[in-house]
Coordinates of C-alpha atoms and ligand atoms in Angstrom, one line a residue:
X76 CA -22.6 13.3 41.1
X77 CA -26.1 13.0 39.2
X78 CA -26.2 9.4 40.0
X79 CA -25.5 9.8 43.5
X80 CA -28.2 12.9 43.7
X81 CA -30.6 10.4 42.2
X82 CA -29.9 7.6 44.5
X83 CA -30.1 10.0 47.6
X84 CA -33.4 11.5 46.5
X85 CA -34.7 8.0 45.5
X86 CA -33.7 6.8 49.3
X87 CA -35.8 9.8 50.5
X88 CA -39.2 8.5 49.1
X89 CA -39.7 6.0 51.7
X90 CA -39.3 8.1 54.7
X91 CA -41.5 10.4 53.1
X92 CA -44.3 7.8 52.2
X93 CA -44.0 6.4 55.9
X94 CA -44.2 9.8 57.3
X95 CA -47.7 10.2 55.5
X96 CA -48.9 6.7 56.5
X97 CA -47.6 7.1 60.3
X98 CA -49.1 10.8 60.4
X99 CA -46.7 11.6 63.1
X100 CA -48.1 14.9 64.1
X101 CA -51.5 16.5 64.3
X102 CA -51.0 19.2 61.6
X103 CA -50.5 16.5 59.0
X104 CA -53.6 14.6 60.2
X105 CA -55.4 17.9 59.9
X106 CA -54.2 18.3 56.6
X107 CA -55.1 14.7 55.8
X108 CA -58.7 15.4 57.0
X109 CA -59.2 18.3 54.8
X110 CA -58.0 17.4 51.3
X111 CA -56.8 20.2 48.9
X112 CA -58.1 20.7 45.5
X113 CA -55.7 20.2 42.8
X114 CA -56.4 20.0 39.0
X115 CA -59.9 19.0 40.2
X116 CA -58.4 16.2 42.3
X117 CA -58.6 15.8 45.9
X118 CA -55.0 15.6 47.3
X119 CA -54.4 14.7 51.0
X120 CA -51.4 16.2 52.4
X121 CA -50.8 18.5 49.8
X122 CA -47.5 20.0 50.8
X123 CA -45.9 16.6 51.4
X124 CA -47.7 15.3 47.9
X125 CA -45.9 18.1 46.3
X126 CA -42.6 17.4 47.8
X127 CA -43.3 13.6 46.8
X128 CA -44.0 14.7 43.3
X129 CA -41.1 16.8 42.9
X130 CA -38.6 14.5 44.3
X131 CA -40.0 11.8 42.1
X132 CA -39.5 14.4 39.0
X133 CA -35.9 15.1 40.4
X134 CA -35.2 11.4 40.5
X135 CA -36.3 10.9 37.1
X136 CA -34.3 14.0 35.6
X137 CA -31.0 13.4 37.7
X138 CA -31.1 9.6 36.9
X139 CA -31.8 10.0 33.2
X140 CA -29.2 12.6 32.9
X141 CA -26.6 10.5 34.8
X142 CA -27.2 7.5 32.6
X143 CA -27.2 9.4 29.5
X144 CA -24.0 11.2 30.2
X145 CA -22.2 8.1 31.7
X146 CA -23.5 6.3 28.4
X147 CA -21.9 8.7 26.5
X148 CA -18.7 8.7 28.4
X149 CA -18.7 4.9 27.9
X150 CA -19.1 5.3 24.1
X151 CA -16.1 7.6 24.3
X152 CA -14.3 5.2 26.2
X153 CA -14.9 2.7 23.5
X154 CA -13.7 4.8 20.7
X155 CA -10.5 6.0 22.9
X156 CA -9.9 2.2 23.5
X157 CA -9.9 1.4 20.0
X158 CA -8.1 4.5 18.8
X159 CA -5.2 3.5 21.4
X160 CA -5.3 -0.1 19.8
X161 CA -5.1 1.3 16.4
X162 CA -2.2 3.7 17.2
X163 CA -0.3 0.8 19.0
X164 CA -0.9 -1.5 16.0
X165 CA 0.3 1.2 13.8
X166 CA 3.4 1.9 15.8
X167 CA 4.2 -1.5 16.6
X168 CA 7.2 -3.5 15.0
X169 CA 5.9 -6.0 12.3
X170 CA 7.7 -8.9 14.0
X171 CA 5.7 -8.3 17.3
X172 CA 2.5 -8.0 15.1
X173 CA 3.4 -11.4 13.5
X174 CA 4.0 -13.1 16.7
X175 CA 0.7 -11.9 18.3
X176 CA -1.3 -12.8 15.1
X177 CA -4.3 -11.3 13.6
X178 CA -6.9 -13.4 15.8
X179 CA -5.8 -11.9 19.0
X180 CA -5.8 -8.6 17.9
X181 CA -9.2 -8.9 16.2
X182 CA -10.7 -10.6 19.2
X183 CA -9.6 -7.6 21.4
X184 CA -11.0 -5.1 19.0
X185 CA -14.4 -7.1 18.4
X186 CA -15.0 -8.7 21.6
X187 CA -12.9 -7.1 24.5
X188 CA -13.6 -3.5 23.7
X189 CA -17.5 -4.1 23.5
X190 CA -17.6 -6.0 26.7
X191 CA -15.4 -3.3 28.6
X192 CA -17.9 -0.6 27.5
X193 CA -20.8 -2.8 28.6
X194 CA -19.1 -3.1 32.1
X195 CA -18.5 0.7 32.1
X196 CA -22.3 1.4 31.1
X197 CA -23.3 -0.4 34.3
X198 CA -21.4 2.1 36.5
X199 CA -24.2 4.8 36.6
X200 CA -26.6 2.2 38.0
X201 CA -23.9 0.9 40.4
X202 CA -23.5 4.4 41.7
X203 CA -27.2 5.1 42.0
X204 CA -27.8 1.8 43.8
X205 CA -24.8 2.3 46.2
X206 CA -26.1 5.7 47.2
X207 CA -29.7 4.4 47.4
X208 CA -28.4 1.6 49.8
X209 CA -26.3 4.0 51.9
X210 CA -29.6 6.3 52.2
X211 CA -31.8 3.5 53.1
X212 CA -29.2 2.3 55.6
X213 CA -29.1 5.8 57.2
X214 CA -32.7 5.9 57.4
X215 CA -32.7 2.4 59.3
X216 CA -30.2 3.8 61.7
X217 CA -32.4 6.7 62.3
X218 CA -35.4 4.3 62.8
X219 CA -33.7 1.7 65.1
X220 CA -29.9 1.4 65.6
X221 CA -29.9 -2.2 66.6
X222 CA -31.4 -3.4 63.4
X223 CA -29.1 -1.1 61.5
X224 CA -25.9 -2.8 62.9
X225 CA -27.6 -6.2 62.5
X226 CA -28.3 -5.4 58.8
X227 CA -24.9 -4.0 58.3
X228 CA -23.4 -7.3 59.8
X229 CA -25.6 -9.2 57.4
X230 CA -24.3 -7.1 54.6
X231 CA -20.8 -7.8 55.4
X232 CA -21.2 -11.2 55.8
X233 CA -23.1 -11.5 52.4
X234 CA -20.3 -9.4 50.8
X235 CA -17.3 -11.6 52.0
X236 CA -19.0 -14.9 51.3
X237 CA -20.1 -13.6 47.9
X238 CA -16.4 -13.3 46.9
X239 CA -15.9 -17.0 46.9
X240 CA -18.2 -17.6 44.1
X241 CA -17.2 -14.6 42.4
X242 CA -13.6 -15.6 42.3
X243 CA -14.7 -19.1 41.0
X244 CA -17.0 -17.7 38.2
X245 CA -13.9 -15.2 37.2
X246 CA -11.7 -18.1 36.9
X247 CA -13.8 -19.7 34.3
X248 CA -14.5 -16.3 32.6
X249 CA -10.7 -15.9 32.3
X250 CA -10.4 -19.5 30.8
X251 CA -13.3 -18.7 28.4
X252 CA -11.9 -15.7 27.1
X253 CA -8.6 -17.4 26.6
X254 CA -10.3 -20.0 24.6
X255 CA -12.0 -17.2 22.6
X256 CA -8.6 -16.3 20.9
X257 CA -8.3 -19.8 19.6
X258 CA -11.8 -19.9 18.5
X259 CA -11.2 -16.5 16.5
X260 CA -8.3 -18.3 15.0
X261 CA -10.3 -21.4 13.7
X262 CA -13.1 -19.1 12.7
X263 CA -10.6 -17.4 10.3
X264 CA -9.4 -21.0 9.4
X265 CA -13.1 -21.7 8.2
X266 CA -13.5 -18.5 6.4
X267 CA -10.1 -18.5 4.6
X268 CA -10.1 -22.3 4.1
X269 CA -13.7 -22.7 3.1
X270 CA -12.7 -23.9 -0.6
X271 CA -10.3 -26.7 0.7
X272 CA -13.0 -27.7 3.4
X273 CA -15.7 -27.7 0.8
X274 CA -13.8 -30.2 -1.4
X275 CA -13.3 -32.9 1.3
X276 CA -16.0 -33.8 3.4
X277 CA -13.6 -35.8 5.8
X278 CA -11.3 -32.8 6.3
X279 CA -14.3 -30.5 6.8
X280 CA -15.7 -32.8 9.5
X281 CA -12.2 -33.3 11.2
X282 CA -11.9 -29.6 11.1
X283 CA -15.5 -28.9 12.8
X284 CA -15.0 -31.8 15.2
X285 CA -11.3 -31.4 16.4
X286 CA -10.6 -27.8 15.8
X287 CA -13.7 -25.3 15.4
X288 CA -16.2 -27.0 17.8
X289 CA -13.7 -28.2 20.1
X290 CA -12.9 -24.4 20.8
X291 CA -16.5 -23.7 20.6
X292 CA -17.3 -26.2 23.2
X293 CA -14.5 -24.9 25.5
X294 CA -15.6 -21.4 25.2
X295 CA -19.3 -22.5 25.9
X296 CA -18.4 -24.8 28.8
X297 CA -16.3 -22.2 30.6
X298 CA -19.0 -19.4 30.0
X299 CA -21.9 -21.5 31.3
X300 CA -19.8 -22.7 34.3
X301 CA -18.9 -19.1 35.1
X302 CA -22.4 -17.7 34.6
X303 CA -24.0 -20.7 36.6
X304 CA -21.7 -20.1 39.6
X305 CA -22.5 -16.1 39.5
X306 CA -26.1 -16.5 38.9
X307 CA -26.4 -19.0 42.1
X308 CA -24.3 -16.4 44.0
X309 CA -26.7 -13.8 43.0
X310 CA -29.7 -15.9 44.1
X311 CA -27.9 -16.5 47.3
X312 CA -27.6 -12.7 47.7
X313 CA -31.1 -12.0 47.0
X314 CA -32.3 -15.0 49.5
X315 CA -29.9 -13.5 52.0
X316 CA -31.9 -10.2 51.9
X317 CA -35.3 -12.0 52.7
X318 CA -33.3 -14.2 55.2
X319 CA -32.4 -10.9 57.0
X320 CA -36.1 -9.3 56.9
X321 CA -37.4 -13.0 58.3
X322 CA -34.8 -13.2 61.0
X323 CA -35.7 -9.6 62.2
X324 CA -39.6 -10.2 62.4
X325 CA -39.2 -13.6 64.0
X326 CA -36.0 -13.6 65.8
X327 CA -34.6 -10.2 66.5
X328 CA -37.9 -8.7 67.8
X329 CA -37.6 -11.5 70.6
X330 CA -34.4 -10.0 71.6
X331 CA -34.4 -6.3 71.0
X332 CA -37.1 -3.6 71.7
X333 CA -38.9 -2.7 68.5
X334 CA -42.1 -1.2 68.7
X335 CA -44.7 -1.9 66.0
X336 CA -44.6 1.4 64.3
X337 CA -40.6 0.8 64.0
X338 CA -41.3 -2.6 62.7
X339 CA -43.4 -1.4 59.9
X340 CA -40.6 1.3 58.8
X341 CA -37.9 -1.3 59.3
X342 CA -39.6 -3.9 57.2
X343 CA -40.6 -1.3 54.6
X344 CA -37.0 0.2 54.5
X345 CA -35.7 -3.5 54.2
X346 CA -38.0 -4.5 51.5
X347 CA -36.9 -1.2 49.7
X348 CA -33.0 -2.1 50.3
X349 CA -33.5 -5.5 48.4
X350 CA -33.9 -3.5 45.2
X351 CA -30.5 -1.9 45.1
X352 CA -28.8 -5.1 46.5
X353 CA -30.5 -7.1 43.8
X354 CA -29.7 -4.6 41.2
X355 CA -26.1 -4.4 42.3
X356 CA -26.0 -8.3 42.3
X357 CA -27.2 -8.7 38.8
X358 CA -24.6 -6.2 37.2
X359 CA -22.0 -8.5 38.8
X360 CA -21.5 -10.9 36.0
X361 CA -21.3 -8.2 33.5
X362 CA -18.6 -6.3 35.4
X363 CA -16.5 -9.6 36.1
X364 CA -16.8 -10.3 32.1
X365 CA -15.8 -6.7 31.7
X366 CA -12.7 -7.0 34.2
X367 CA -11.5 -10.0 32.3
X368 CA -11.7 -8.3 29.1
X369 CA -9.8 -5.3 30.5
X370 CA -7.0 -7.5 31.5
X371 CA -6.9 -9.2 28.5
X372 CA -6.6 -5.8 26.6
X373 CA -4.0 -4.6 29.1
X374 CA -2.1 -7.7 28.3
X375 CA -2.1 -7.2 24.9
X376 CA -1.1 -3.7 25.2
X377 CA 2.0 -4.9 27.2
X378 CA 2.9 -7.4 24.4
X379 CA 2.9 -5.0 21.7
X380 CA 6.0 -2.7 22.1
X381 CA 6.1 0.5 20.5
X382 CA 8.6 0.8 17.7
X383 CA 11.7 2.6 18.4
X384 CA 11.3 5.2 15.8
X385 CA 11.6 8.9 16.3
X386 CA 8.8 10.9 14.6
X387 CA 9.9 11.6 10.9
X388 CA 9.7 15.0 9.1
X389 CA 8.6 13.0 6.1
X390 CA 11.7 13.6 4.3
X391 CA 13.9 10.8 3.0
X392 CA 17.5 11.2 3.0
X393 CA 19.5 11.8 -0.2
X394 CA 20.9 8.5 -1.4
X395 CA 22.4 6.6 -4.2
X396 CA 22.7 3.2 -3.0
X397 CA 21.6 1.3 -0.1
X398 CA 24.3 -0.9 1.5
X399 CA 24.0 -3.8 3.8
X400 CA 27.0 -4.2 6.2
X401 CA 27.2 -7.4 8.3
X402 CA 23.4 -7.2 8.8
X403 CA 22.1 -10.1 10.5
X404 CA 18.4 -11.0 11.8
X405 CA 16.8 -13.8 13.7
X406 CA 13.1 -15.0 13.9
X407 CA 12.2 -16.4 17.1
X408 CA 11.2 -20.1 16.8
X409 CA 8.6 -19.8 19.7
X410 CA 9.1 -22.3 22.3
X411 CA 11.7 -25.3 21.5
X412 CA 12.0 -24.5 18.0
X413 CA 15.5 -22.7 17.1
X414 CA 14.1 -20.0 14.8
X415 CA 15.7 -19.0 11.7
X416 CA 18.6 -16.8 11.1
X417 CA 19.5 -14.7 8.2
X418 CA 23.1 -13.1 7.7
X419 CA 25.4 -11.8 7.9
X420 CA 24.5 -10.1 4.7
X421 CA 26.9 -7.8 2.8
X422 CA 25.6 -6.2 -0.5
X423 CA 24.6 -3.0 -2.3
X424 CA 21.4 -1.9 -4.1
X425 CA 21.9 1.2 -6.3
X426 CA 19.6 3.6 -8.0
X427 CA 19.2 3.0 -11.7
X428 CA 19.5 -0.7 -11.4
X429 CA 17.5 -3.9 -11.4
X430 CA 18.6 -6.3 -8.6
X431 CA 16.9 -9.7 -8.6
X432 CA 16.9 -11.9 -5.3
X433 CA 16.9 -15.4 -5.9
X434 CA 16.9 -18.9 -4.0
X435 CA 14.9 -21.7 -2.8
X436 CA 11.8 -21.7 -0.8
X437 CA 12.6 -20.9 2.8
X438 CA 16.2 -19.4 1.8
X439 CA 15.3 -16.2 3.7
X440 CA 14.5 -13.9 0.6
X441 CA 11.4 -12.4 2.2
X442 CA 13.0 -11.9 5.3
X443 CA 16.1 -10.1 3.8
X444 CA 13.5 -7.9 1.7
X445 CA 11.7 -6.9 5.1
X446 CA 15.0 -5.8 6.4
X447 CA 15.7 -3.7 3.1
X448 CA 12.3 -2.3 3.4
X449 CA 13.1 -1.6 7.0
X450 CA 10.0 -3.7 8.6
X451 CA 12.4 -5.9 10.3
X452 CA 15.1 -4.4 12.5
X453 CA 18.6 -5.6 12.2
X454 CA 19.8 -7.6 15.3
X455 CA 23.3 -6.5 14.2
X456 CA 25.4 -4.9 11.3
X457 CA 24.4 -1.4 9.7
X458 CA 22.1 -0.5 6.7
X459 CA 23.3 2.7 5.0
X460 CA 21.0 4.7 2.9
X461 CA 23.7 6.7 1.1
X462 CA 25.7 8.3 4.1
X463 CA 22.8 7.9 6.5
X464 CA 23.1 5.0 8.7
X465 CA 19.4 3.7 9.7
X466 CA 18.7 3.9 13.3
X467 CA 15.7 5.0 15.5
X468 CA 16.3 8.5 14.4
X469 CA 16.6 8.1 10.8
X470 CA 14.4 4.8 10.0
X471 CA 11.3 6.9 9.6
X472 CA 12.5 9.2 6.9
X473 CA 14.1 6.2 5.0
X474 CA 11.0 4.6 4.8
X475 CA 9.4 7.1 3.1
X476 CA 11.7 6.3 0.2
X477 CA 10.2 2.9 -0.1
X478 CA 7.3 1.1 -1.8
X479 CA 6.9 -2.5 -1.6
X480 CA 4.5 -5.2 -2.8
X481 CA 4.8 -8.3 -0.7
X482 CA 3.0 -11.8 -1.5
X483 CA 0.5 -10.8 1.3
X484 CA 0.0 -7.3 0.1
X485 CA -3.3 -5.5 0.8
X486 CA -5.1 -3.4 -1.7
X487 CA -6.9 -0.3 -0.6
X488 CA -9.9 0.6 -2.6
X489 CA -8.6 4.1 -2.7
X490 CA -5.4 6.1 -3.3
X491 CA -4.4 7.6 0.0
X492 CA -2.4 10.6 0.8
X493 CA -2.0 11.7 -2.7
X494 CA -3.4 15.3 -4.0
X495 CA -2.1 15.6 -7.4
X496 CA -4.1 17.9 -9.7
X497 CA -3.5 15.3 -12.5
X498 CA -4.0 12.3 -10.3
X499 CA -7.0 11.2 -12.5
X500 CA -5.2 11.3 -15.6
X501 CA -2.3 9.4 -14.2
X502 CA -4.5 6.7 -13.0
X503 CA -6.2 6.3 -16.3
X504 CA -2.7 6.1 -17.9
X505 CA -1.8 3.3 -15.5
X506 CA -5.1 1.4 -15.7
X507 CA -4.6 1.3 -19.5
X508 CA -0.9 0.5 -19.3
X509 CA -1.8 -2.4 -16.8
X510 CA -4.7 -3.5 -19.2
X511 CA -7.4 -2.9 -16.5
X512 CA -9.1 0.1 -18.2
X513 CA -12.1 -2.1 -19.2
X514 CA -12.4 -3.5 -15.7
X515 CA -11.8 -0.8 -13.2
X516 CA -12.6 2.8 -13.3
X517 CA -11.3 5.6 -10.8
X518 CA -14.2 7.7 -9.8
X519 CA -14.6 10.1 -6.9
X520 CA -11.1 9.3 -5.6
X521 CA -12.2 5.5 -5.5
X522 CA -11.8 2.5 -7.5
X523 CA -15.0 1.0 -8.8
X524 CA -14.3 -2.3 -8.1
X525 CA -11.7 -4.8 -6.4
X526 CA -13.4 -7.8 -7.5
X527 CA -10.7 -8.8 -9.8
X528 CA -8.6 -11.8 -10.7
X529 CA -5.5 -12.6 -8.7
X530 CA -3.3 -11.3 -11.3
X531 CA -5.6 -8.5 -11.9
X532 CA -5.4 -7.4 -8.0
X533 CA -1.7 -7.6 -8.3
X534 CA -1.7 -5.2 -11.1
X535 CA -3.8 -3.0 -9.1
X536 CA -1.2 -3.1 -6.3
X537 CA 1.3 -2.4 -8.8
X538 CA -0.6 0.8 -10.0
X539 CA -0.9 1.9 -6.4
X540 CA 2.9 1.5 -5.9
X541 CA 4.3 3.2 -8.8
X542 CA 1.8 6.2 -8.6
X543 CA 3.3 6.7 -5.0
X544 CA 6.5 7.4 -7.0
X545 CA 9.4 6.3 -4.5
X546 CA 13.0 5.7 -4.8
X547 CA 13.3 2.0 -4.0
X548 CA 11.0 -0.4 -5.3
X549 CA 10.6 -4.0 -4.1
X550 CA 8.4 -6.6 -5.4
X551 CA 8.2 -10.0 -3.8
X552 CA 7.4 -12.4 -6.5
X553 CA 5.0 -10.1 -8.1
X554 CA 4.9 -11.6 -11.6
X555 CA 4.2 -15.3 -10.1
X556 CA 0.5 -15.0 -11.1
X557 CA 0.8 -13.2 -14.2
X558 CA 0.0 -14.7 -17.5
X559 CA 3.1 -15.1 -20.0
X560 CA 2.2 -11.9 -21.9
X561 CA 1.9 -9.5 -18.9
X562 CA 4.9 -11.3 -17.2
X563 CA 6.8 -10.2 -20.3
X564 CA 5.5 -6.8 -19.9
X565 CA 6.4 -6.5 -16.4
X566 CA 10.2 -7.8 -16.9
X567 CA 10.9 -6.2 -20.2
X568 CA 8.9 -2.8 -19.8
X569 CA 7.8 -2.0 -16.4
X570 CA 11.1 -2.8 -14.5
X571 CA 13.3 -1.3 -17.3
X572 CA 11.1 1.9 -17.2
X573 CA 11.5 2.2 -13.5
X574 CA 15.2 1.7 -13.8
X575 CA 15.2 4.3 -16.7
X576 CA 13.8 6.8 -14.1
X577 CA 16.7 6.2 -11.7
X578 CA 14.8 4.1 -9.3
X579 CA 16.3 1.2 -7.4
X580 CA 14.4 -1.9 -8.3
X581 CA 14.5 -5.1 -6.4
X582 CA 12.5 -8.0 -7.2
X583 CA 12.3 -11.5 -5.6
X584 CA 11.7 -14.0 -8.3
X585 CA 12.0 -17.6 -9.4
X586 CA 11.4 -16.5 -13.3
X587 CA 15.0 -17.8 -14.3
X588 CA 14.0 -17.1 -17.9
X589 CA 14.3 -13.3 -17.2
X590 CA 17.5 -13.5 -14.8
X591 CA 19.7 -12.0 -17.3
X592 CA 17.6 -8.8 -17.5
X593 CA 18.9 -8.0 -13.9
X594 CA 21.9 -5.7 -13.4
X595 CA 22.5 -7.5 -10.3
X596 CA 21.6 -11.2 -9.2
X597 CA 21.7 -12.0 -5.5
X598 CA 21.5 -15.8 -4.7
X599 CA 20.5 -16.8 -1.2
X600 CA 20.7 -20.3 0.3
X601 CA 19.8 -21.1 4.1
X602 CA 19.7 -17.3 5.3
X603 CA 23.0 -16.5 3.4
X604 CA 24.1 -14.8 0.3
X605 CA 25.9 -17.4 -1.5
X606 CA 26.9 -15.5 -4.9
X607 CA 26.4 -11.9 -6.2
X608 CA 26.6 -11.6 -10.0
X609 CA 27.0 -8.1 -11.3
X610 CA 26.6 -7.3 -14.9
X611 CA 29.6 -5.6 -16.5
X612 CA 29.5 -1.8 -17.2
X613 CA 28.3 -0.9 -20.6
X614 CA 26.7 -4.2 -21.0
X615 CA 22.8 -3.4 -21.4
X616 CA 20.5 -5.9 -19.5
X617 CA 17.3 -6.9 -20.7
X618 CA 17.9 -9.1 -23.6
X619 CA 15.1 -11.8 -23.1
X620 CA 12.1 -10.1 -25.0
X621 CA 11.2 -7.2 -27.2
X622 CA 12.0 -4.0 -25.2
X623 CA 9.0 -2.1 -25.7
X624 CA 9.4 1.6 -27.0
X625 CA 6.5 2.6 -24.9
X626 CA 7.4 4.0 -21.6
X627 CA 5.2 2.4 -19.0
X628 CA 5.6 5.3 -16.5
X629 CA 3.8 8.4 -17.2
X630 CA 5.9 11.4 -18.6
X631 CA 7.7 13.0 -15.5
Ligands
ATP745 N1 7.0 -14.5 10.9 C1 8.2 -15.4 11.1 N2 8.3 -15.9 12.1 C2 9.0 -16.9 12.4 N3 9.9 -17.3 11.4 C3 9.7 -16.9 10.2 C4 8.8 -15.9 9.9 N4 8.8 -15.9 8.7 C5 9.7 -16.6 8.1 N5 10.2 -17.5 9.1 C6 11.3 -18.4 8.9 O1 12.3 -17.9 8.2 C7 12.7 -18.9 7.0 C8 12.8 -18.1 5.7 O2 11.3 -17.5 5.4 P1 11.3 -16.7 4.1 O3 9.9 -16.1 3.9 O4 12.3 -15.5 4.5 O5 11.8 -17.3 3.0 P2 11.8 -17.0 1.3 O6 13.1 -17.4 0.8 O7 11.0 -15.8 1.1 O8 10.7 -18.4 0.9 P3 9.9 -18.4 -0.3 O9 10.5 -18.8 -1.4 O10 9.0 -19.8 0.1 O11 8.8 -17.1 -0.3 C9 11.3 -19.6 7.0 O12 11.6 -20.9 6.7 C10 10.9 -19.6 8.4 O13 11.3 -20.7 9.2

């Protein structure tokens, strides 16, 4: 609205100036002959000068206001888009996120969203320039209708012919954007694999040449081609404006009756029109790139399904055991690969027991554990939390019973969602029990550092997990990078103390030295359970090391 008003006022300036130059009536001439005194300046045509000054002021105010307001809207759009993406990611099934991959998600958040916003930011200028163009065309119509129709025809011709390079340029932008996902993936490879690359010059060169720079060159090539085409088209558009002016001065005047006075007005109007046309042409590449990013984000949204989970009241159901009944799951292989199937799985995890899941690499232990922690949705069969069957209505509540540390866990630098009064003392207790008290402090609701060794970071993850105080604990090869002493602490003290608290404890492990500590041993092979061993009633598990008298957990 303001942009339109600004454009309209802007387009009124030329007729105003022309009316002064042309001095169409005697009154004005008289006024011009007797300049008025304003702020000790002699001003000709004082009333018109006032109108001119006020119009300029209005243009300044309305244009600034419209730009500021729309820029603010654009910033809100960016936040809104990112927030929608955060929500989508948070509510997406894990399998879909694994399939899409972090590279695409990060590229959308860091590259597409800013480009969309950049495109949105041009909108006030687009609007202002369109209104200016329409205003000036209206003025042209008043001046000379023949010239008006001629110019309109030329603009229509320009718009139609401009579409060809635009479409071509857009195709290159689409290709560049698609290759940007690959580039993002290889940048992650460079950062994460820097240690391996530094130790092997040939590997590094090969990575740079055939992976990283290949994608970089592809992005560069396509972006250059896209911008070259669109810039050339812009210049063609600019040139077309001058071609129109030239053709009117040199050709059209011979066919249509245009007075000299009209011609001056027409040329001024046409020169003035080139401004908005050129401004519109120059935002075209930005709008085109922005549209490509918008489509990319839309496609991403369509690929992230919403998880079929009803809103949970946060209350887990009452359960003593979790039962798997003929549960099956299948990883899609993607393309020609057959994928990997797990199941049918039948087993029971009880509270007050320690269950070890063992098996060779790739036997399906982690997949089964993600079914148990309700991250993967079973393709068939039932998972029961006590008498509660896990389905879309109950899954949210059931998840609240679970705490898990996977091999690719993430460590947050603060304890989130906890408001216990004695949180500080609990954290201090666990920092000491996990032998981290000299390393990490908990201050102002944050850990002082996470720059720790792998084993120490895993202990921090354990701290965060036990402090959550859930019913079912899953540890995926947690002890793999612990030293022998702390491995023993984990198996002989930490797991038994969780069991003593009536927690259901599940650990995926290759540490056969500690197998007899478990109440139940589930052996997996090629996606199936080949054996389940249960300890006899009354036979106390935990014979390998000296069971500590110290309770790891803080007193209840
Ligand atoms: N996200 C995934 N997408 C597709 N296939 C997968 C995915 N994760 C695992 N797989 C397939 O499932 C198989 C079993 O993987 P899983 O991680 O469950 O094994 P595991 O027993 O935990 O192995 P390890 O002891 O090496 O951790 C793998 O061989 C792989 O082919």
